[in-house]
């Protein structure tokens, strides 16, 4: 009977306070849209890092035929097969714990498998390049990608080695920008959540104040503060539920429109988040919004009923 009464009071409160409920719903929607956006951006960074860092290698560029600015390539000739084997022996001997795989890539292999994919027909800066213009290299797969410095210290300066490059350096600036963008959205989300908590508490307290006579009657007949407060708390939770669900729907539309249907089709070399990511995040957003609303409403009403 008491449960039915609480539901009845909640429904009455919802009908009477439409504008207030709408304001809480909209603020919750905006707040958790920012929270969801920051979460999705971080999920995108994590997904890209996991895919790219698993594939990146340390590239040991071997001296090319012709001039080179490296002192180890002063002879102007590419290393012979025996010199390449000597470099590989150094890796096996001194870096056996750090390097899990060595792959030799000739000029022809680099031209066919990498260069032509990025520059069709071999056209680069107005020139048509051939395999003879490429540079051979050793590709090292590390057991721990963070151990690049060890590899560089051992191999840099070896005869026949022009340069040692860690491919992660190509992606780190991109991740740095994305991390900063995530930080901005997190700050905005935190501000909006604070606003949502304050607005929810104020709205529910105003709702209770507008029905002061009814709450006083409930007190006179022996109703506890919890019984009096619960309809108003449920009112705030319902508004937050609507707002958070709308934010999840909006995030799904954004991901589908701008990521799945646009970026994923335009950029094939990068893994992207999808609707599954939004669905995985949805329960946390919805439950988080309802919990924050319930706490804010309960705290605000507790102070009001004691006044």
CSV table of C-alpha atoms in Angstrom, one decimal:
chain,number,residue,atom,x,y,z
A,1,UNK,CA,0.0,0.0,0.0
A,2,UNK,CA,2.8,2.4,0.9
A,3,UNK,CA,4.6,1.6,-2.3
A,4,UNK,CA,1.5,2.3,-4.3
A,5,UNK,CA,1.2,5.6,-2.5
A,6,UNK,CA,4.8,6.6,-3.3
A,7,UNK,CA,4.3,5.8,-7.0
A,8,UNK,CA,1.1,7.9,-6.9
A,9,UNK,CA,2.8,10.8,-5.4
A,10,UNK,CA,5.7,10.5,-7.8
A,11,UNK,CA,3.3,10.6,-10.8
A,12,UNK,CA,1.5,13.6,-9.4
A,13,UNK,CA,4.8,15.4,-8.9
A,14,UNK,CA,5.9,14.6,-12.5
A,15,UNK,CA,2.6,16.1,-13.9
A,16,UNK,CA,2.9,19.2,-11.8
A,17,UNK,CA,6.5,20.0,-12.4
A,18,UNK,CA,6.9,19.6,-16.2
A,19,UNK,CA,9.2,22.6,-16.8
A,20,UNK,CA,11.4,21.7,-13.8
A,21,UNK,CA,11.6,18.1,-15.0
A,22,UNK,CA,12.5,19.3,-18.5
A,23,UNK,CA,15.3,21.5,-17.2
A,24,UNK,CA,16.8,18.6,-15.2
A,25,UNK,CA,16.5,16.3,-18.2
A,26,UNK,CA,18.2,18.8,-20.5
A,27,UNK,CA,21.1,19.5,-18.1
A,28,UNK,CA,21.6,15.8,-17.6
A,29,UNK,CA,21.5,15.2,-21.3
A,30,UNK,CA,24.2,17.8,-22.0
A,31,UNK,CA,26.4,16.8,-19.0
A,32,UNK,CA,26.4,13.1,-19.9
A,33,UNK,CA,26.8,13.9,-23.6
A,34,UNK,CA,30.2,15.5,-22.6
A,35,UNK,CA,31.0,12.6,-20.3
A,36,UNK,CA,30.2,10.0,-23.0
A,37,UNK,CA,32.2,12.0,-25.6
A,38,UNK,CA,35.3,12.0,-23.4
A,39,UNK,CA,34.8,8.3,-22.7
A,40,UNK,CA,34.5,7.5,-26.4
A,41,UNK,CA,37.5,9.6,-27.3
A,42,UNK,CA,39.6,7.8,-24.7
A,43,UNK,CA,38.3,4.5,-26.0
A,44,UNK,CA,39.3,5.5,-29.5
A,45,UNK,CA,42.8,6.4,-28.3
A,46,UNK,CA,43.1,3.1,-26.5
A,47,UNK,CA,41.9,1.2,-29.5
A,48,UNK,CA,44.3,2.9,-31.9
A,49,UNK,CA,47.2,2.5,-29.5
A,50,UNK,CA,46.5,-1.1,-29.0
A,51,UNK,CA,46.4,-1.7,-32.8
A,52,UNK,CA,49.2,0.5,-33.9
A,53,UNK,CA,51.7,-0.3,-31.1
A,54,UNK,CA,51.2,-3.9,-31.7
A,55,UNK,CA,52.2,-3.4,-35.4
A,56,UNK,CA,54.9,-0.7,-35.1
A,57,UNK,CA,58.6,-1.7,-35.4
A,58,UNK,CA,62.0,-0.2,-34.9
A,59,UNK,CA,63.3,0.4,-38.4
A,60,UNK,CA,67.1,0.1,-38.9
A,61,UNK,CA,67.7,2.0,-42.2
A,62,UNK,CA,70.7,0.7,-44.0
A,63,UNK,CA,73.1,3.0,-45.9
A,64,UNK,CA,71.9,3.7,-49.5
A,65,UNK,CA,74.1,3.8,-52.6
A,66,UNK,CA,75.2,7.4,-53.1
A,67,UNK,CA,75.6,10.3,-50.7
A,68,UNK,CA,74.4,10.3,-47.1
A,69,UNK,CA,74.8,12.7,-44.2
A,70,UNK,CA,75.5,9.8,-41.8
A,71,UNK,CA,79.2,9.3,-40.9
A,72,UNK,CA,78.6,5.5,-41.0
A,73,UNK,CA,77.7,5.8,-44.7
A,74,UNK,CA,80.8,7.7,-45.7
A,75,UNK,CA,81.8,5.0,-48.3
A,76,UNK,CA,78.7,6.0,-50.3
A,77,UNK,CA,77.8,2.3,-50.8
A,78,UNK,CA,75.0,0.2,-49.5
A,79,UNK,CA,76.2,-2.6,-47.1
A,80,UNK,CA,77.1,-5.9,-48.6
A,81,UNK,CA,75.3,-9.1,-47.7
A,82,UNK,CA,78.1,-10.0,-45.2
A,83,UNK,CA,77.8,-6.6,-43.5
A,84,UNK,CA,74.1,-7.0,-43.1
A,85,UNK,CA,74.6,-10.5,-41.6
A,86,UNK,CA,77.1,-8.9,-39.2
A,87,UNK,CA,74.5,-6.3,-38.1
A,88,UNK,CA,72.0,-9.1,-37.6
A,89,UNK,CA,74.6,-11.0,-35.5
A,90,UNK,CA,75.0,-8.0,-33.3
A,91,UNK,CA,71.3,-7.9,-32.7
A,92,UNK,CA,71.1,-11.7,-31.9
A,93,UNK,CA,74.1,-11.4,-29.6
A,94,UNK,CA,73.5,-8.1,-27.7
A,95,UNK,CA,69.7,-7.6,-28.1
A,96,UNK,CA,68.4,-11.2,-27.9
A,97,UNK,CA,66.1,-10.4,-24.9
A,98,UNK,CA,64.7,-7.2,-26.5
A,99,UNK,CA,64.2,-8.2,-30.2
A,100,UNK,CA,61.7,-11.0,-30.9
A,101,UNK,CA,61.9,-10.9,-34.7
A,102,UNK,CA,64.2,-9.5,-37.4
A,103,UNK,CA,62.9,-8.9,-41.0
A,104,UNK,CA,65.1,-7.8,-43.8
A,105,UNK,CA,63.3,-5.6,-46.3
A,106,UNK,CA,65.0,-5.0,-49.6
A,107,UNK,CA,64.6,-2.0,-51.9
A,108,UNK,CA,62.2,-4.0,-54.1
A,109,UNK,CA,60.1,-5.2,-51.2
A,110,UNK,CA,59.8,-1.7,-49.7
A,111,UNK,CA,58.9,-0.3,-53.1
A,112,UNK,CA,56.2,-2.9,-53.8
A,113,UNK,CA,54.7,-3.5,-50.4
A,114,UNK,CA,54.9,0.0,-48.8
A,115,UNK,CA,55.8,2.8,-51.2
A,116,UNK,CA,53.4,2.0,-54.0
A,117,UNK,CA,50.5,1.6,-51.5
A,118,UNK,CA,51.0,5.1,-50.3
A,119,UNK,CA,52.1,6.6,-53.6
A,120,UNK,CA,50.3,4.9,-56.5
A,121,UNK,CA,52.3,4.7,-59.8
A,122,UNK,CA,55.4,5.7,-57.8
A,123,UNK,CA,54.7,9.4,-58.2
A,124,UNK,CA,56.3,11.4,-55.4
A,125,UNK,CA,56.7,15.2,-55.3
A,126,UNK,CA,56.5,15.4,-59.1
A,127,UNK,CA,59.0,12.6,-59.7
A,128,UNK,CA,58.3,8.9,-60.6
A,129,UNK,CA,60.5,6.8,-58.4
A,130,UNK,CA,61.5,3.2,-58.8
A,131,UNK,CA,62.8,0.5,-56.6
A,132,UNK,CA,66.4,1.7,-57.2
A,133,UNK,CA,65.5,4.9,-55.4
A,134,UNK,CA,64.4,3.1,-52.2
A,135,UNK,CA,66.4,2.1,-49.2
A,136,UNK,CA,66.8,-1.3,-47.7
A,137,UNK,CA,66.2,-1.8,-43.9
A,138,UNK,CA,66.0,-4.2,-41.0
A,139,UNK,CA,62.6,-4.3,-39.3
A,140,UNK,CA,62.8,-5.2,-35.6
A,141,UNK,CA,59.8,-6.4,-33.6
A,142,UNK,CA,60.5,-5.7,-29.9
A,143,UNK,CA,59.4,-7.8,-26.9
A,144,UNK,CA,58.8,-4.5,-25.1
A,145,UNK,CA,58.0,-1.5,-27.3
A,146,UNK,CA,59.3,0.9,-24.7
A,147,UNK,CA,62.9,-0.5,-25.1
A,148,UNK,CA,63.6,1.5,-28.2
A,149,UNK,CA,66.4,3.5,-26.6
A,150,UNK,CA,68.3,0.3,-25.9
A,151,UNK,CA,68.1,-0.7,-29.5
A,152,UNK,CA,69.2,2.7,-30.7
A,153,UNK,CA,72.2,2.9,-28.4
A,154,UNK,CA,73.5,-0.5,-29.6
A,155,UNK,CA,72.9,-0.1,-33.4
A,156,UNK,CA,73.4,3.7,-34.0
A,157,UNK,CA,76.9,4.3,-35.2
A,158,UNK,CA,77.4,0.7,-36.6
A,159,UNK,CA,78.9,0.6,-40.0
A,160,UNK,CA,76.2,0.2,-42.7
A,161,UNK,CA,73.5,1.7,-40.4
A,162,UNK,CA,72.3,5.1,-41.5
A,163,UNK,CA,69.5,5.7,-38.9
A,164,UNK,CA,67.5,3.9,-36.3
A,165,UNK,CA,63.9,5.0,-36.2
A,166,UNK,CA,61.1,4.1,-33.7
A,167,UNK,CA,57.8,4.2,-35.6
A,168,UNK,CA,55.9,5.1,-32.4
A,169,UNK,CA,57.3,8.6,-32.8
A,170,UNK,CA,55.1,9.0,-35.8
A,171,UNK,CA,51.9,8.4,-33.7
A,172,UNK,CA,52.8,10.0,-30.4
A,173,UNK,CA,52.0,13.6,-31.5
A,174,UNK,CA,48.6,12.4,-32.7
A,175,UNK,CA,47.9,10.7,-29.4
A,176,UNK,CA,49.1,13.8,-27.6
A,177,UNK,CA,46.5,16.0,-29.4
A,178,UNK,CA,43.8,13.5,-28.8
A,179,UNK,CA,44.7,13.2,-25.1
A,180,UNK,CA,44.5,17.0,-24.7
A,181,UNK,CA,41.1,17.0,-26.4
A,182,UNK,CA,39.9,14.3,-24.0
A,183,UNK,CA,41.2,16.4,-21.1
A,184,UNK,CA,39.1,19.4,-22.3
A,185,UNK,CA,36.0,17.3,-22.6
A,186,UNK,CA,36.5,15.8,-19.1
A,187,UNK,CA,36.8,19.3,-17.6
A,188,UNK,CA,33.7,20.4,-19.4
A,189,UNK,CA,31.9,17.2,-18.3
A,190,UNK,CA,32.9,17.8,-14.7
A,191,UNK,CA,31.6,21.3,-14.8
A,192,UNK,CA,28.3,20.2,-16.4
A,193,UNK,CA,27.9,17.4,-13.9
A,194,UNK,CA,28.4,19.8,-11.0
A,195,UNK,CA,25.7,22.1,-12.6
A,196,UNK,CA,23.4,19.1,-13.0
A,197,UNK,CA,23.8,18.1,-9.4
A,198,UNK,CA,23.1,21.6,-8.1
A,199,UNK,CA,20.2,22.1,-10.5
A,200,UNK,CA,18.7,18.7,-9.6
A,201,UNK,CA,18.9,19.4,-5.9
A,202,UNK,CA,17.4,22.9,-6.3
A,203,UNK,CA,14.6,21.7,-8.5
A,204,UNK,CA,13.6,18.9,-6.2
A,205,UNK,CA,13.7,21.1,-3.2
A,206,UNK,CA,11.5,23.7,-5.0
A,207,UNK,CA,9.1,20.8,-6.0
A,208,UNK,CA,8.9,19.8,-2.3
A,209,UNK,CA,8.4,23.5,-1.2
A,210,UNK,CA,5.5,23.9,-3.7
A,211,UNK,CA,3.7,21.0,-2.0
A,212,UNK,CA,4.5,22.1,1.6
A,213,UNK,CA,1.0,21.7,2.8
A,214,UNK,CA,0.9,18.1,1.6
A,215,UNK,CA,4.2,17.2,3.2
A,216,UNK,CA,3.1,18.8,6.5
A,217,UNK,CA,-0.1,16.6,6.5
A,218,UNK,CA,2.0,13.5,5.8
A,219,UNK,CA,4.2,14.4,8.8
A,220,UNK,CA,1.1,14.8,11.0
A,221,UNK,CA,-0.2,11.4,10.1
A,222,UNK,CA,3.1,9.8,11.0
A,223,UNK,CA,4.9,9.5,7.7
A,224,UNK,CA,8.7,9.2,8.0
A,225,UNK,CA,11.1,11.7,6.2
A,226,UNK,CA,12.1,8.8,3.9
A,227,UNK,CA,8.4,8.2,2.9
A,228,UNK,CA,8.0,11.9,2.3
A,229,UNK,CA,11.3,12.3,0.3
A,230,UNK,CA,11.1,9.2,-1.9
A,231,UNK,CA,8.5,10.5,-4.4
A,232,UNK,CA,10.6,13.6,-5.0
A,233,UNK,CA,13.8,11.6,-5.3
A,234,UNK,CA,12.2,9.3,-7.8
A,235,UNK,CA,11.1,12.4,-9.7
A,236,UNK,CA,14.7,13.5,-10.1
A,237,UNK,CA,15.9,10.0,-10.9
A,238,UNK,CA,13.3,9.8,-13.7
A,239,UNK,CA,14.3,13.1,-15.2
A,240,UNK,CA,18.0,12.0,-15.1
A,241,UNK,CA,17.1,8.6,-16.6
A,242,UNK,CA,15.5,10.4,-19.6
A,243,UNK,CA,18.4,12.8,-20.0
A,244,UNK,CA,21.0,10.0,-19.9
A,245,UNK,CA,19.1,7.8,-22.3
A,246,UNK,CA,18.9,10.8,-24.7
A,247,UNK,CA,22.6,11.3,-24.3
A,248,UNK,CA,23.3,7.7,-25.2
A,249,UNK,CA,21.1,7.9,-28.3
A,250,UNK,CA,22.8,11.1,-29.4
A,251,UNK,CA,26.3,9.5,-28.9
A,252,UNK,CA,25.1,6.6,-31.0
A,253,UNK,CA,23.9,8.9,-33.8
A,254,UNK,CA,27.2,10.8,-33.7
A,255,UNK,CA,29.4,7.7,-33.8
A,256,UNK,CA,27.3,6.2,-36.7
A,257,UNK,CA,27.2,9.5,-38.7
A,258,UNK,CA,30.7,10.8,-38.2
A,259,UNK,CA,32.8,7.7,-37.4
A,260,UNK,CA,31.2,4.6,-39.0
A,261,UNK,CA,29.8,6.2,-42.1
A,262,UNK,CA,32.5,8.8,-42.7
A,263,UNK,CA,35.9,8.4,-41.0
A,264,UNK,CA,36.0,4.6,-41.1
A,265,UNK,CA,35.3,4.7,-44.9
A,266,UNK,CA,37.7,7.5,-45.5
A,267,UNK,CA,40.6,6.3,-43.4
A,268,UNK,CA,41.2,2.6,-43.7
A,269,UNK,CA,44.5,2.4,-41.9
A,270,UNK,CA,43.1,3.3,-38.5
A,271,UNK,CA,40.8,1.2,-36.3
A,272,UNK,CA,37.7,3.1,-35.1
A,273,UNK,CA,35.2,2.7,-32.3
A,274,UNK,CA,31.6,1.7,-33.3
A,275,UNK,CA,28.1,1.3,-31.9
A,276,UNK,CA,29.3,-1.6,-29.7
A,277,UNK,CA,31.5,0.9,-27.8
A,278,UNK,CA,28.5,3.1,-27.2
A,279,UNK,CA,26.4,0.2,-26.0
A,280,UNK,CA,29.2,-0.9,-23.6
A,281,UNK,CA,29.4,2.6,-22.1
A,282,UNK,CA,25.6,3.1,-22.0
A,283,UNK,CA,24.9,1.3,-18.6
A,284,UNK,CA,27.6,3.3,-16.8
A,285,UNK,CA,26.2,6.6,-18.2
A,286,UNK,CA,22.6,5.8,-17.3
A,287,UNK,CA,23.2,4.3,-13.9
A,288,UNK,CA,25.7,7.1,-13.1
A,289,UNK,CA,23.2,9.8,-14.0
A,290,UNK,CA,20.4,8.2,-11.9
A,291,UNK,CA,22.8,7.7,-8.9
A,292,UNK,CA,24.0,11.3,-9.0
A,293,UNK,CA,20.5,12.5,-9.2
A,294,UNK,CA,19.3,10.3,-6.4
A,295,UNK,CA,22.1,11.5,-4.1
A,296,UNK,CA,21.7,15.2,-5.0
A,297,UNK,CA,17.9,14.9,-4.4
A,298,UNK,CA,18.2,13.1,-1.1
A,299,UNK,CA,20.8,15.5,0.3
A,300,UNK,CA,18.8,18.5,-0.8
A,301,UNK,CA,15.6,17.2,0.7
A,302,UNK,CA,17.3,16.2,4.0
A,303,UNK,CA,18.3,19.8,4.5
A,304,UNK,CA,14.9,21.0,3.5
A,305,UNK,CA,12.9,18.7,5.9
A,306,UNK,CA,15.2,19.6,8.8
A,307,UNK,CA,14.6,23.3,8.2
